Each structure stands twice: as structure tokens, then as C-alpha cells.
């Protein structure tokens, strides 16, 4: 059983990832922390509760709200992609009697901050805890600053973020999670705990089309399927207008599947750096991936290839399993 802590800024694709993780028997998820990113952090926490409310859980993970602002830069959000509430405006949907269609989970927040909960879990599961980071890396950097010794005992950190051989999705050169807090990303990459990265180069290989999502969800009675269909509409419209197809990249689900189905992913060792200063290149992730240029001290594994169809099949299998 893998012990994972999810650090997240939900976010529609974060919802896919969290649901996949919670429905995967390989994991125990003792804690989930929220961070500002797609939406301000209090909305991210609200969204996490909504996502967990879709599941009939016997035991809830501990939940703590993390950082409300990046280390140095002002916060940039992504409501234009994920809807005003970050979950495709599903928070406005109601039952006939006026109650929310997707009510929050009946659980309470920890009194700890996100940083404190990360450190608490790192201490509770030394050499075992895997952090899956699905948003900007602010909470992780803050935890590293506060107690590096505890963070050194992490087993690894898996990140959705960055882009290496393609264009970025916020600027020409930068991917959203790294762009929002490049200083935090720099500190995490330099820290020395093994980092495994799912960049846009990998996540763009998985194309969830609107047609596939419809087929997978339309005759299903369960709340998870209904929610995914409802929550993804706004994103798919954004993609239709700005990306060129009706569908969605479920970026954040990849790091989860890298743990459950490692055979579907091919990665290379690399020395990854983050541009924190440049105007045009702020938040760019830089690594020379040419085999003959490899340094002897890689700080990350970068995933560059995904068995996309197998991954999508596995995702929906997990989703539909009783
Ligand atoms: C990343 O940015 C966010 O909008 C998504 O949730 C994902 O984590 C993709 O660049
Ligand atoms: Ca995210």
C-alpha cells in the first residue's frame, strides 16, 4: 500500500486525479492539502470537499488549507479554463428542492495549516510518504523551508507541471503550475528528494474527447459520472474555442496513474531548472534532454511518453468499478 499525500488546487482535472486516487486500491491517502492556483485557496478547499462528497468514504483523509499566495509573485488563477468556481460552475447546480446537487463532504478541516499537515505526515510516514503535487508548489516549498529534515524523509515527490519540448499553456514558454510559483518550484527541484514530473509533453498525449466522456458517463447513475460530465462542460467549451478540439486534457490524473500503472509511462533522467527572473520566460522549466548531454547529478525524472489509450481505459475502469 502506497501512502500518498495529495497537494492540490481543484481545478477540474484535479477532481479527476483525486477521484482516481480515492478509487485506487494501491493507495492509502492519509491527508490532502489545498493550495492557491486554479482558484484562491479557500475556494480550492471548498472544491476539495465537494469532490470528496461524491464518494462514500468510510474514512476521510485529513484536510488542511495551505498557502493563499505564491512565495513572491502575485497569484494568477485559471477561472477562464475551469469555470468561476474552479469546478465548471457545478456549485450553482441544484436539486428540485433547491439543495445543492453536489454538496460538500461531511467532514471537518484540520486546524493545522497545509504546511504543518505536510510536515506531520512526513514525520508519521518517514521514508514512505509520496507527495503528489497537482498545483503550484508553494506548500511544498514552505514545508521545506520550515523543516528540511522532515521533508528529506519523503520517499518521492510526483509533480504535474512544466513543459520541455513544447509550448507552454500560460505563456509561450511556461506551464501553469510552475508559472504561478516559479520560486517554489525552483526550491523543490533543488531540494534533493527524488522528483518525478508529468509535464505538458506527457499530459497533452492524453486527449479525453467530449464524445468519449459522454460515452463513459451518459448511462451511469452514479454521482461521480454525473459530476464529471457536468464539471467538464466549461473546460470543453474553452478547449473548443482556444485549443482546437471539444474535449479536455486531464493533466493531473497522470501523476496518480504513474503510481498505479508505471508501465504506461516512459521517463528520462534530467537536471531540471526553473527560470524565476526572465520576463518572457518566467516559469519556464529547462532541461537538456539530449542523452549525450546528461549530467551525472540528475534531480528529476521527466515523463515524456504515455500509453494514452491504456491510461484512459484504466481511468474509466477504476471509475466504474463498484
Ligand atoms: C495544470 O494547471 C492547472 O490549471 C491544472 O489543474 C493542472 O494542474 C496544467 O497546466
Ligand atoms: Ca491542478
Tab-separated table of C-alpha atoms and ligand atoms in Angstrom:
chain	number	residue	atom	x	y	z
A	1	UNK	CA	0.000	0.000	0.000
A	2	UNK	CA	1.444	3.358	-1.030
A	3	UNK	CA	0.989	6.241	1.414
A	4	UNK	CA	0.223	9.373	-0.569
A	5	UNK	CA	-0.480	12.951	0.383
A	6	UNK	CA	-2.173	14.943	-2.392
A	7	UNK	CA	-1.443	18.650	-2.601
A	8	UNK	CA	-3.988	20.236	-4.919
A	9	UNK	CA	-5.725	23.370	-6.284
A	10	UNK	CA	-9.012	21.931	-7.605
A	11	UNK	CA	-9.490	22.514	-10.610
A	12	UNK	CA	-11.479	20.157	-12.852
A	13	UNK	CA	-8.529	17.923	-13.736
A	14	UNK	CA	-7.548	17.881	-10.066
A	15	UNK	CA	-11.013	16.410	-9.470
A	16	UNK	CA	-10.264	13.613	-11.969
A	17	UNK	CA	-6.999	12.948	-10.146
A	18	UNK	CA	-8.458	12.957	-6.642
A	19	UNK	CA	-11.317	10.656	-7.650
A	20	UNK	CA	-8.869	8.286	-9.356
A	21	UNK	CA	-6.673	8.227	-6.264
A	22	UNK	CA	-9.532	7.655	-3.860
A	23	UNK	CA	-10.864	4.817	-6.045
A	24	UNK	CA	-7.472	3.096	-6.374
A	25	UNK	CA	-6.772	0.190	-4.014
A	26	UNK	CA	-2.994	0.769	-4.245
A	27	UNK	CA	-3.218	3.843	-2.011
A	28	UNK	CA	-3.856	4.943	1.483
A	29	UNK	CA	-4.443	8.712	1.383
A	30	UNK	CA	-3.965	9.944	4.938
A	31	UNK	CA	-4.058	13.637	4.022
A	32	UNK	CA	-4.922	16.153	1.320
A	33	UNK	CA	-3.743	19.758	1.375
A	34	UNK	CA	-5.009	22.630	-0.739
A	35	UNK	CA	-3.052	25.450	-2.316
A	36	UNK	CA	-3.909	28.559	-4.302
A	37	UNK	CA	-3.687	28.129	-8.064
A	38	UNK	CA	-6.611	27.495	-10.355
A	39	UNK	CA	-8.706	29.340	-7.747
A	40	UNK	CA	-7.997	31.176	-4.480
A	41	UNK	CA	-7.193	28.726	-1.700
A	42	UNK	CA	-10.482	28.971	0.222
A	43	UNK	CA	-12.357	28.063	-2.968
A	44	UNK	CA	-9.855	25.239	-3.564
A	45	UNK	CA	-10.682	23.845	-0.126
A	46	UNK	CA	-14.402	24.159	-0.776
A	47	UNK	CA	-13.919	22.321	-4.069
A	48	UNK	CA	-11.964	19.540	-2.403
A	49	UNK	CA	-14.882	18.989	-0.017
A	50	UNK	CA	-17.272	18.880	-2.981
A	51	UNK	CA	-15.118	16.278	-4.728
A	52	UNK	CA	-14.844	14.094	-1.614
A	53	UNK	CA	-18.607	14.493	-1.116
A	54	UNK	CA	-19.141	12.460	-4.297
A	55	UNK	CA	-17.676	9.366	-2.668
A	56	UNK	CA	-18.987	7.098	0.062
A	57	UNK	CA	-15.845	7.074	2.142
A	58	UNK	CA	-15.601	5.165	5.416
A	59	UNK	CA	-12.648	7.251	6.440
A	60	UNK	CA	-11.825	10.736	5.216
A	61	UNK	CA	-8.264	11.941	4.703
A	62	UNK	CA	-7.169	14.752	6.986
A	63	UNK	CA	-7.643	18.015	5.114
A	64	UNK	CA	-5.751	21.254	5.645
A	65	UNK	CA	-5.848	24.527	3.808
A	66	UNK	CA	-2.477	25.676	2.532
A	67	UNK	CA	-0.905	28.838	1.225
A	68	UNK	CA	-3.094	31.656	-0.091
A	69	UNK	CA	-0.364	33.290	-2.177
A	70	UNK	CA	2.759	32.204	-4.062
A	71	UNK	CA	6.126	32.837	-2.363
A	72	UNK	CA	6.882	36.062	-4.247
A	73	UNK	CA	4.658	36.602	-7.299
A	74	UNK	CA	1.061	37.780	-7.054
A	75	UNK	CA	-1.441	34.964	-7.591
A	76	UNK	CA	-2.624	34.201	-11.113
A	77	UNK	CA	-5.720	31.942	-11.315
A	78	UNK	CA	-7.328	29.967	-14.167
A	79	UNK	CA	-11.063	30.536	-13.769
A	80	UNK	CA	-11.277	31.144	-17.524
A	81	UNK	CA	-10.463	27.430	-18.051
A	82	UNK	CA	-12.070	25.772	-15.029
A	83	UNK	CA	-15.149	27.999	-14.529
A	84	UNK	CA	-15.634	30.725	-11.935
A	85	UNK	CA	-15.775	28.256	-9.048
A	86	UNK	CA	-12.953	26.099	-10.449
A	87	UNK	CA	-15.274	23.105	-10.895
A	88	UNK	CA	-17.068	24.102	-14.082
A	89	UNK	CA	-19.668	26.150	-12.152
A	90	UNK	CA	-21.166	22.996	-10.665
A	91	UNK	CA	-21.529	24.796	-7.319
A	92	UNK	CA	-24.560	26.595	-8.798
A	93	UNK	CA	-26.395	23.372	-9.719
A	94	UNK	CA	-29.353	22.485	-7.504
A	95	UNK	CA	-31.825	19.678	-6.915
A	96	UNK	CA	-35.525	20.393	-7.494
A	97	UNK	CA	-35.884	21.338	-3.809
A	98	UNK	CA	-33.129	23.938	-4.031
A	99	UNK	CA	-30.458	21.931	-2.211
A	100	UNK	CA	-27.005	21.749	-3.856
A	101	UNK	CA	-26.701	18.969	-6.424
A	102	UNK	CA	-23.133	18.311	-5.285
A	103	UNK	CA	-22.999	19.004	-1.527
A	104	UNK	CA	-19.705	19.083	0.337
A	105	UNK	CA	-18.413	16.065	2.237
A	106	UNK	CA	-19.480	15.840	5.819
A	107	UNK	CA	-16.039	16.206	7.336
A	108	UNK	CA	-14.078	18.900	9.121
A	109	UNK	CA	-10.888	20.726	8.277
A	110	UNK	CA	-7.771	20.194	10.329
A	111	UNK	CA	-6.736	23.134	12.490
A	112	UNK	CA	-3.233	22.735	11.028
A	113	UNK	CA	-2.050	24.718	8.043
A	114	UNK	CA	-1.257	22.847	4.847
A	115	UNK	CA	2.446	23.166	5.601
A	116	UNK	CA	2.007	21.806	9.112
A	117	UNK	CA	-0.024	18.846	7.879
A	118	UNK	CA	2.568	18.022	5.222
A	119	UNK	CA	5.292	18.024	7.880
A	120	UNK	CA	3.135	15.995	10.258
A	121	UNK	CA	2.572	13.325	7.588
A	122	UNK	CA	6.250	13.328	6.565
A	123	UNK	CA	7.093	12.600	10.206
A	124	UNK	CA	4.363	9.981	10.585
A	125	UNK	CA	5.407	8.035	7.449
A	126	UNK	CA	9.204	8.525	7.211
A	127	UNK	CA	10.807	7.150	4.010
A	128	UNK	CA	7.351	6.069	2.888
A	129	UNK	CA	5.271	9.150	2.148
A	130	UNK	CA	4.840	10.143	-1.503
A	131	UNK	CA	3.602	13.674	-2.164
A	132	UNK	CA	1.557	14.044	-5.334
A	133	UNK	CA	1.592	17.746	-6.218
A	134	UNK	CA	-1.170	18.824	-8.588
A	135	UNK	CA	-0.907	22.597	-8.234
A	136	UNK	CA	1.723	25.281	-7.684
A	137	UNK	CA	4.475	24.050	-5.359
A	138	UNK	CA	4.066	26.759	-2.703
A	139	UNK	CA	3.060	24.450	0.170
A	140	UNK	CA	5.953	22.096	-0.540
A	141	UNK	CA	8.500	24.901	-0.642
A	142	UNK	CA	7.125	26.347	2.581
A	143	UNK	CA	7.366	22.944	4.262
A	144	UNK	CA	10.956	22.521	3.014
A	145	UNK	CA	11.877	25.947	4.409
A	146	UNK	CA	10.262	25.167	7.751
A	147	UNK	CA	11.625	21.689	8.413
A	148	UNK	CA	14.007	20.351	5.742
A	149	UNK	CA	14.985	17.366	7.882
A	150	UNK	CA	11.434	16.036	7.948
A	151	UNK	CA	10.999	16.679	4.219
A	152	UNK	CA	14.215	14.769	3.426
A	153	UNK	CA	12.444	11.644	4.664
A	154	UNK	CA	9.860	11.819	1.854
A	155	UNK	CA	10.034	8.822	-0.447
A	156	UNK	CA	9.429	10.975	-3.509
A	157	UNK	CA	7.517	13.895	-4.940
A	158	UNK	CA	5.427	13.459	-8.093
A	159	UNK	CA	4.515	16.665	-9.852
A	160	UNK	CA	2.197	17.680	-12.642
A	161	UNK	CA	3.978	20.674	-14.029
A	162	UNK	CA	6.384	22.150	-16.513
A	163	UNK	CA	6.934	21.740	-20.210
A	164	UNK	CA	10.156	20.825	-22.025
A	165	UNK	CA	9.835	20.250	-25.758
A	166	UNK	CA	6.537	22.013	-26.444
A	167	UNK	CA	4.949	25.400	-25.909
A	168	UNK	CA	3.539	26.390	-22.534
A	169	UNK	CA	-0.140	26.783	-21.702
A	170	UNK	CA	0.010	30.138	-19.856
A	171	UNK	CA	2.774	31.803	-21.810
A	172	UNK	CA	4.702	30.574	-24.817
A	173	UNK	CA	7.310	29.089	-22.512
A	174	UNK	CA	5.595	28.242	-19.217
A	175	UNK	CA	3.126	25.727	-17.861
A	176	UNK	CA	0.537	26.966	-15.332
A	177	UNK	CA	1.624	25.257	-12.074
A	178	UNK	CA	5.238	26.324	-12.444
A	179	UNK	CA	4.342	29.777	-13.797
A	180	UNK	CA	2.176	30.569	-10.751
A	181	UNK	CA	5.032	29.965	-8.322
A	182	UNK	CA	8.377	29.501	-10.082
A	183	UNK	CA	10.329	30.337	-6.918
A	184	UNK	CA	8.651	27.487	-5.065
A	185	UNK	CA	9.280	25.115	-7.973
A	186	UNK	CA	12.952	26.106	-8.008
A	187	UNK	CA	13.288	25.290	-4.298
A	188	UNK	CA	11.549	21.933	-4.669
A	189	UNK	CA	13.663	20.847	-7.670
A	190	UNK	CA	16.877	21.879	-5.936
A	191	UNK	CA	15.979	20.200	-2.643
A	192	UNK	CA	17.287	16.720	-3.367
A	193	UNK	CA	14.289	14.457	-2.724
A	194	UNK	CA	13.598	12.398	-5.884
A	195	UNK	CA	11.162	14.273	-8.118
A	196	UNK	CA	9.125	12.665	-10.892
A	197	UNK	CA	7.490	15.082	-13.316
A	198	UNK	CA	4.481	14.741	-15.618
A	199	UNK	CA	4.912	17.800	-17.865
A	200	UNK	CA	2.621	19.044	-20.623
A	201	UNK	CA	4.723	16.986	-23.077
A	202	UNK	CA	3.152	13.906	-21.444
A	203	UNK	CA	-0.269	15.190	-20.422
A	204	UNK	CA	-1.003	16.501	-23.934
A	205	UNK	CA	-0.695	12.949	-25.270
A	206	UNK	CA	-3.869	12.016	-23.401
A	207	UNK	CA	-6.870	13.517	-25.138
A	208	UNK	CA	-10.180	12.962	-23.437
A	209	UNK	CA	-12.675	13.849	-26.145
A	210	UNK	CA	-16.173	15.056	-25.350
A	211	UNK	CA	-17.527	12.031	-27.204
A	212	UNK	CA	-15.542	9.605	-25.043
A	213	UNK	CA	-16.594	11.376	-21.866
A	214	UNK	CA	-20.233	11.233	-22.974
A	215	UNK	CA	-19.985	7.506	-23.750
A	216	UNK	CA	-18.357	6.801	-20.399
A	217	UNK	CA	-20.799	8.817	-18.314
A	218	UNK	CA	-24.185	9.045	-20.031
A	219	UNK	CA	-25.790	5.789	-18.885
A	220	UNK	CA	-24.198	5.778	-15.478
A	221	UNK	CA	-26.363	6.543	-12.472
A	222	UNK	CA	-23.545	7.254	-10.035
A	223	UNK	CA	-22.736	10.751	-8.771
A	224	UNK	CA	-19.096	10.611	-9.871
A	225	UNK	CA	-20.009	10.088	-13.533
A	226	UNK	CA	-22.702	12.773	-13.444
A	227	UNK	CA	-20.344	15.193	-11.766
A	228	UNK	CA	-17.511	14.612	-14.248
A	229	UNK	CA	-19.864	15.240	-17.144
A	230	UNK	CA	-21.290	18.411	-15.576
A	231	UNK	CA	-17.957	19.766	-14.327
A	232	UNK	CA	-16.120	19.267	-17.599
A	233	UNK	CA	-18.542	21.186	-19.852
A	234	UNK	CA	-16.988	24.616	-19.278
A	235	UNK	CA	-13.460	23.279	-19.866
A	236	UNK	CA	-14.514	21.526	-23.053
A	237	UNK	CA	-16.042	24.748	-24.364
A	238	UNK	CA	-12.797	26.558	-23.564
A	239	UNK	CA	-10.872	23.865	-25.422
A	240	UNK	CA	-13.228	24.034	-28.387
A	241	UNK	CA	-12.606	27.766	-28.682
A	242	UNK	CA	-8.949	28.036	-27.761
A	243	UNK	CA	-7.267	24.641	-28.135
A	244	UNK	CA	-8.977	23.299	-31.232
A	245	UNK	CA	-10.957	20.254	-30.094
A	246	UNK	CA	-14.032	19.541	-27.972
A	247	UNK	CA	-12.528	17.723	-25.034
A	248	UNK	CA	-10.035	18.156	-22.240
A	249	UNK	CA	-6.545	17.229	-21.099
A	250	UNK	CA	-6.865	15.604	-17.677
A	251	UNK	CA	-3.318	16.646	-16.742
A	252	UNK	CA	-3.455	15.976	-13.021
A	253	UNK	CA	-4.677	12.400	-13.339
A	254	UNK	CA	-1.337	11.384	-14.862
A	255	UNK	CA	0.821	11.551	-11.726
A	256	UNK	CA	-1.696	9.342	-9.938
A	257	UNK	CA	-1.575	6.762	-12.715
A	258	UNK	CA	2.234	6.939	-12.770
A	259	UNK	CA	1.994	5.282	-9.348
A	260	UNK	CA	-0.755	2.771	-10.153
A	261	UNK	CA	0.319	1.892	-13.728
A	262	UNK	CA	4.032	2.741	-14.011
A	263	UNK	CA	4.345	0.594	-17.147
A	264	UNK	CA	2.247	3.095	-19.100
A	265	UNK	CA	4.836	5.859	-18.666
A	266	UNK	CA	8.359	6.352	-20.036
A	267	UNK	CA	10.647	8.839	-18.310
A	268	UNK	CA	14.201	10.112	-18.664
A	269	UNK	CA	16.576	11.374	-16.013
A	270	UNK	CA	17.256	15.094	-16.260
A	271	UNK	CA	18.627	18.089	-14.449
A	272	UNK	CA	15.659	20.464	-14.304
A	273	UNK	CA	15.914	24.165	-13.586
A	274	UNK	CA	13.262	26.862	-13.385
A	275	UNK	CA	13.512	30.391	-14.762
A	276	UNK	CA	12.483	32.733	-11.951
A	277	UNK	CA	13.692	36.033	-13.372
A	278	UNK	CA	13.018	36.312	-17.104
A	279	UNK	CA	10.130	38.401	-18.382
A	280	UNK	CA	9.344	36.345	-21.469
A	281	UNK	CA	10.480	33.071	-19.925
A	282	UNK	CA	9.225	33.420	-16.345
A	283	UNK	CA	8.281	29.992	-15.012
A	284	UNK	CA	9.947	28.113	-17.853
A	285	UNK	CA	11.298	24.652	-16.984
A	286	UNK	CA	14.669	23.996	-18.568
A	287	UNK	CA	16.446	20.678	-19.035
A	288	UNK	CA	18.767	19.455	-21.733
A	289	UNK	CA	17.255	16.082	-22.591
A	290	UNK	CA	19.854	15.042	-25.169
A	291	UNK	CA	21.323	11.723	-23.989
A	292	UNK	CA	24.897	12.878	-24.692
A	293	UNK	CA	24.383	15.980	-22.532
A	294	UNK	CA	23.249	14.240	-19.357
A	295	UNK	CA	24.783	15.426	-16.106
A	296	UNK	CA	25.844	12.891	-13.535
A	297	UNK	CA	23.571	14.516	-10.940
A	298	UNK	CA	20.013	14.488	-12.330
A	299	UNK	CA	17.441	15.984	-9.949
A	300	UNK	CA	14.339	14.612	-11.641
A	301	UNK	CA	12.771	12.034	-13.869
A	302	UNK	CA	10.765	13.620	-16.653
A	303	UNK	CA	7.936	11.639	-18.218
A	304	UNK	CA	7.900	12.099	-21.988
A	305	UNK	CA	5.730	9.260	-23.249
A	306	UNK	CA	2.371	7.855	-22.180
A	307	UNK	CA	0.365	4.874	-23.378
A	308	UNK	CA	-2.604	7.209	-23.715
A	309	UNK	CA	-5.352	4.777	-24.648
A	310	UNK	CA	-4.357	2.274	-21.964
A	311	UNK	CA	-4.295	5.085	-19.424
A	312	UNK	CA	-7.781	6.331	-20.355
A	313	UNK	CA	-9.143	2.784	-20.282
A	314	UNK	CA	-7.658	2.240	-16.824
A	315	UNK	CA	-9.041	5.561	-15.631
A	316	UNK	CA	-12.616	4.729	-16.613
A	317	UNK	CA	-12.312	1.141	-15.369
A	318	UNK	CA	-11.449	2.459	-11.918
A	319	UNK	CA	-14.247	4.980	-12.120
A	320	UNK	CA	-16.884	2.404	-12.974
A	321	UNK	CA	-15.694	-0.258	-10.533
A	322	UNK	CA	-18.259	-0.701	-7.728
B	1	LIG	C1	-2.150	22.398	-14.645
B	1	LIG	O1	-2.683	23.708	-14.461
B	1	LIG	C2	-3.933	23.643	-13.861
B	1	LIG	O2	-4.835	24.529	-14.473
B	1	LIG	C3	-4.384	22.208	-13.938
B	1	LIG	O3	-5.181	21.882	-12.811
B	1	LIG	C4	-3.107	21.445	-13.959
B	1	LIG	O4	-2.644	21.181	-12.656
B	1	LIG	C5	-1.976	22.157	-16.130
B	1	LIG	O5	-1.065	23.083	-16.652
B	2	LIG	CA1	-4.140	21.375	-10.691
